[in-house]
Amino acid sequence: MGQFIDLTAADGQKIPAYVAEPAGQPKGAVVVLQEIFGVNAHIREVADGYAKDGYLAVAPSTFQRVKPGVDLGYTDADMQEGFGYKNAVEALPAPGVMQDIQAAIDYAAQKSGGKVGIVGYCWGGLLTWRAAAMLNGLSAAVPYYGGGMTQPAEIARQPKVPVLAHLSDRDQWVPLDGVEAFKKAHPEVEVHLYPANHGFNCDHRAAWDAESAKLARERTLAFFAKHLG
């Protein structure tokens, strides 16, 4: 359903992005932000899923500046490799990867002719939260179990668009005390807690929880229908 294209960030850096187009006129667009495993088969399937629901989906390679072509699985070795790339991207001087996400938002708006939402998973969830506060051209944001988004520096951010957050009650990367602090600081954010582990949306890994993933997706689609049209 999809294909890779090259986006161009504000500083001229070329960023590959997987783009999945709906069958008819898009009802809007969704930028899909990867986990620490790259724009792998799972993330491409997520983008394809949003295209089937009528949205133009754009999944930029947020590792491109430190390692092109990352496509990892879910072994311990893959996880360690992915963490290394994530840490390298986080260490880039500002604006770092945020300008790549802005390029994806701009492309999605231009190509779809509609409003743009953003959804991200794990590290992509953290980037989604940052995008909601820092970037332009968004109408809604949906972070899934954003690792680090409940740290004080991230809680201090103020989103410019409506946010729906999917978190879990047994996530070693997003502890419950941080979730409670986040909820207290952001009553405007719609927060849902799921009885599942970190990564529950990914049906390629052991953490997948079919019921939680289904419910979170239904809520996400309703949220995008409300804010993207």
Short mmCIF file of C-alpha atoms in Angstrom, two decimals:
data_model
loop_
_atom_site.label_atom_id
_atom_site.label_comp_id
_atom_site.label_asym_id
_atom_site.label_seq_id
_atom_site.Cartn_x
_atom_site.Cartn_y
_atom_site.Cartn_z
CA MET A 1 0.00 0.00 0.00
CA GLY A 2 2.80 2.42 0.84
CA GLN A 3 6.14 3.59 -0.48
CA PHE A 4 9.18 5.47 0.77
CA ILE A 5 9.75 9.06 -0.29
CA ASP A 6 12.34 11.66 0.76
CA LEU A 7 11.33 14.65 2.85
CA THR A 8 13.60 17.69 3.19
CA ALA A 9 14.06 19.21 6.63
CA ALA A 10 14.62 22.94 7.20
CA ASP A 11 18.41 22.47 7.29
CA GLY A 12 18.40 20.56 3.98
CA GLN A 13 18.74 17.06 5.48
CA LYS A 14 16.93 14.40 3.45
CA ILE A 15 14.65 12.23 5.59
CA PRO A 16 13.09 9.03 4.21
CA ALA A 17 9.44 8.58 5.12
CA TYR A 18 7.02 5.74 4.52
CA VAL A 19 3.81 7.13 3.00
CA ALA A 20 0.56 5.17 2.80
CA GLU A 21 -2.32 6.71 0.84
CA PRO A 22 -6.03 5.99 1.28
CA ALA A 23 -8.16 4.69 -1.57
CA GLY A 24 -10.06 7.97 -2.02
CA GLN A 25 -9.62 11.60 -1.08
CA PRO A 26 -7.92 11.73 2.35
CA LYS A 27 -10.09 12.96 5.22
CA GLY A 28 -6.93 14.30 6.82
CA ALA A 29 -3.42 13.09 7.56
CA VAL A 30 -1.64 11.26 10.36
CA VAL A 31 2.10 11.45 11.04
CA VAL A 32 3.22 8.14 12.61
CA LEU A 33 6.33 8.24 14.81
CA GLN A 34 8.38 5.08 15.24
CA GLU A 35 9.58 3.29 18.34
CA ILE A 36 13.32 2.67 18.81
CA PHE A 37 13.17 -0.07 16.18
CA GLY A 38 13.02 2.14 13.08
CA VAL A 39 10.35 2.36 10.41
CA ASN A 40 10.05 -1.42 10.54
CA ALA A 41 7.30 -3.78 9.37
CA HIS A 42 5.11 -2.98 12.37
CA ILE A 43 5.28 0.80 11.90
CA ARG A 44 4.59 0.40 8.18
CA GLU A 45 1.54 -1.73 9.07
CA VAL A 46 0.35 0.96 11.49
CA ALA A 47 0.64 3.55 8.70
CA ASP A 48 -1.20 1.22 6.30
CA GLY A 49 -3.95 0.87 8.91
CA TYR A 50 -4.51 4.63 9.10
CA ALA A 51 -4.60 4.76 5.30
CA LYS A 52 -7.31 2.09 5.29
CA ASP A 53 -9.26 4.32 7.67
CA GLY A 54 -9.09 7.17 5.16
CA TYR A 55 -6.03 9.13 6.27
CA LEU A 56 -2.83 9.91 4.44
CA ALA A 57 -0.19 8.39 6.74
CA VAL A 58 3.44 9.55 6.87
CA ALA A 59 6.07 7.74 8.97
CA PRO A 60 9.40 9.60 8.93
CA SER A 61 12.66 7.86 9.77
CA THR A 62 13.56 9.67 12.98
CA PHE A 63 16.92 7.83 13.18
CA GLN A 64 18.12 9.10 9.78
CA ARG A 65 20.51 11.71 11.19
CA VAL A 66 22.46 9.11 13.16
CA LYS A 67 21.85 5.85 11.27
CA PRO A 68 20.05 5.48 7.92
CA GLY A 69 17.89 2.49 7.10
CA VAL A 70 17.20 1.18 10.61
CA ASP A 71 14.73 -1.75 10.54
CA LEU A 72 15.00 -3.78 13.75
CA GLY A 73 13.10 -6.63 15.37
CA TYR A 74 12.43 -7.04 19.09
CA THR A 75 15.24 -9.17 20.51
CA ASP A 76 17.32 -7.92 23.43
CA ALA A 77 20.12 -7.14 20.97
CA ASP A 78 17.72 -5.13 18.78
CA MET A 79 16.55 -3.23 21.84
CA GLN A 80 20.09 -2.34 22.87
CA GLU A 81 20.91 -1.21 19.33
CA GLY A 82 17.75 0.89 19.14
CA PHE A 83 18.44 2.51 22.51
CA GLY A 84 21.87 3.52 21.21
CA TYR A 85 20.37 5.26 18.18
CA LYS A 86 17.71 6.94 20.31
CA ASN A 87 20.33 8.28 22.72
CA ALA A 88 22.39 9.57 19.78
CA VAL A 89 19.37 11.41 18.33
CA GLU A 90 18.48 12.85 21.75
CA ALA A 91 22.05 14.18 21.99
CA LEU A 92 21.84 16.12 18.70
CA PRO A 93 21.94 19.91 19.02
CA ALA A 94 18.52 21.58 18.83
CA PRO A 95 16.29 21.41 16.90
CA GLY A 96 17.62 17.93 16.06
CA VAL A 97 14.91 15.49 15.02
CA MET A 98 12.07 17.96 15.62
CA GLN A 99 12.75 19.63 12.26
CA ASP A 100 12.38 16.23 10.57
CA ILE A 101 8.98 15.75 12.20
CA GLN A 102 8.00 19.27 11.11
CA ALA A 103 8.91 18.33 7.54
CA ALA A 104 6.60 15.30 7.80
CA ILE A 105 3.76 17.47 9.15
CA ASP A 106 4.21 20.00 6.36
CA TYR A 107 4.26 17.29 3.70
CA ALA A 108 1.20 15.59 5.19
CA ALA A 109 -0.76 18.85 5.18
CA GLN A 110 0.20 19.70 1.61
CA LYS A 111 -0.36 16.21 0.22
CA SER A 112 -3.68 15.54 2.00
CA GLY A 113 -5.15 19.03 1.80
CA GLY A 114 -6.57 18.45 5.27
CA LYS A 115 -5.80 18.71 8.97
CA VAL A 116 -2.87 16.77 10.43
CA GLY A 117 -2.73 14.63 13.55
CA ILE A 118 0.28 12.85 15.00
CA VAL A 119 0.59 9.50 16.77
CA GLY A 120 3.70 7.89 18.21
CA TYR A 121 4.73 4.83 20.18
CA CYS A 122 7.34 4.48 22.96
CA TRP A 123 10.10 6.98 22.02
CA GLY A 124 7.74 8.13 19.26
CA GLY A 125 5.19 8.83 21.98
CA LEU A 126 7.65 11.15 23.69
CA LEU A 127 8.35 12.88 20.37
CA THR A 128 4.60 13.18 19.78
CA TRP A 129 4.19 14.96 23.12
CA ARG A 130 7.04 17.31 22.25
CA ALA A 131 5.57 17.93 18.79
CA ALA A 132 2.22 18.89 20.36
CA ALA A 133 4.01 21.62 22.32
CA MET A 134 6.76 22.71 19.92
CA LEU A 135 5.70 22.25 16.30
CA ASN A 136 3.28 23.95 13.93
CA GLY A 137 0.48 22.66 11.74
CA LEU A 138 -0.96 19.99 14.02
CA SER A 139 -4.61 19.65 15.05
CA ALA A 140 -4.34 16.66 17.44
CA ALA A 141 -1.69 14.45 19.07
CA VAL A 142 -1.85 10.90 20.45
CA PRO A 143 1.19 9.58 22.35
CA TYR A 144 1.22 5.89 23.25
CA TYR A 145 3.29 5.02 26.37
CA GLY A 146 5.79 7.79 25.70
CA GLY A 147 8.96 6.82 27.50
CA GLY A 148 10.15 9.89 29.41
CA MET A 149 7.05 12.04 28.87
CA THR A 150 6.25 11.89 32.59
CA GLN A 151 9.66 13.29 33.59
CA PRO A 152 9.44 16.81 35.11
CA ALA A 153 11.08 18.54 32.11
CA GLU A 154 8.54 16.96 29.76
CA ILE A 155 5.55 17.50 32.06
CA ALA A 156 6.48 21.21 32.01
CA ARG A 157 5.66 21.45 28.29
CA GLN A 158 2.34 23.00 27.29
CA PRO A 159 0.59 21.39 24.31
CA LYS A 160 -0.83 23.70 21.64
CA VAL A 161 -3.34 21.11 20.39
CA PRO A 162 -5.72 18.54 21.94
CA VAL A 163 -3.85 15.48 23.28
CA LEU A 164 -5.05 11.93 23.96
CA ALA A 165 -2.51 9.84 25.90
CA HIS A 166 -2.52 6.04 26.11
CA LEU A 167 -0.53 4.81 29.11
CA SER A 168 -0.43 1.56 31.06
CA ASP A 169 -0.61 0.61 34.72
CA ARG A 170 2.42 -1.72 34.62
CA ASP A 171 4.99 0.08 32.51
CA GLN A 172 8.58 -0.06 33.75
CA TRP A 173 9.50 2.84 31.43
CA VAL A 174 6.58 5.08 32.43
CA PRO A 175 6.03 4.55 36.18
CA LEU A 176 2.65 5.26 37.74
CA ASP A 177 3.85 8.08 40.00
CA GLY A 178 4.97 9.91 36.87
CA VAL A 179 1.61 9.22 35.22
CA GLU A 180 -0.19 10.72 38.22
CA ALA A 181 2.06 13.79 38.16
CA PHE A 182 1.39 14.18 34.44
CA LYS A 183 -2.38 13.91 34.91
CA LYS A 184 -2.32 16.46 37.73
CA ALA A 185 -0.31 18.94 35.66
CA HIS A 186 -2.39 18.44 32.51
CA PRO A 187 -6.09 18.12 33.29
CA GLU A 188 -6.73 19.19 29.68
CA VAL A 189 -5.13 15.98 28.36
CA GLU A 190 -7.38 12.94 27.97
CA VAL A 191 -5.39 10.16 29.68
CA HIS A 192 -6.35 6.49 29.51
CA LEU A 193 -4.63 3.76 31.54
CA TYR A 194 -4.62 0.19 30.24
CA PRO A 195 -4.04 -3.10 32.11
CA ALA A 196 -1.11 -3.97 29.86
CA ASN A 197 2.65 -3.73 29.50
CA HIS A 198 4.79 -1.18 27.65
CA GLY A 199 4.46 -1.78 23.92
CA PHE A 200 0.95 -3.24 24.16
CA ASN A 201 -0.03 -1.94 20.70
CA CYS A 202 2.63 -3.94 18.85
CA ASP A 203 1.42 -7.33 17.65
CA HIS A 204 5.00 -8.27 16.66
CA ARG A 205 6.19 -8.50 20.25
CA ALA A 206 5.34 -10.40 23.41
CA ALA A 207 3.97 -7.27 25.13
CA TRP A 208 1.03 -7.11 22.69
CA ASP A 209 -2.34 -6.95 24.42
CA ALA A 210 -5.10 -7.40 21.83
CA GLU A 211 -7.91 -5.97 23.94
CA SER A 212 -6.00 -2.87 25.06
CA ALA A 213 -4.65 -2.27 21.55
CA LYS A 214 -8.15 -2.50 20.05
CA LEU A 215 -9.66 -0.12 22.60
CA ALA A 216 -6.82 2.39 22.28
CA ARG A 217 -7.14 2.36 18.50
CA GLU A 218 -10.91 2.90 18.65
CA ARG A 219 -10.37 5.87 20.97
CA THR A 220 -7.64 7.23 18.71
CA LEU A 221 -9.79 7.01 15.59
CA ALA A 222 -12.68 8.76 17.38
CA PHE A 223 -10.27 11.47 18.57
CA PHE A 224 -8.90 12.01 15.07
CA ALA A 225 -12.43 12.00 13.60
CA LYS A 226 -13.34 14.77 16.04
CA HIS A 227 -10.26 16.95 15.51
CA LEU A 228 -9.19 16.19 11.93
CA GLY A 229 -12.64 15.86 10.33
#
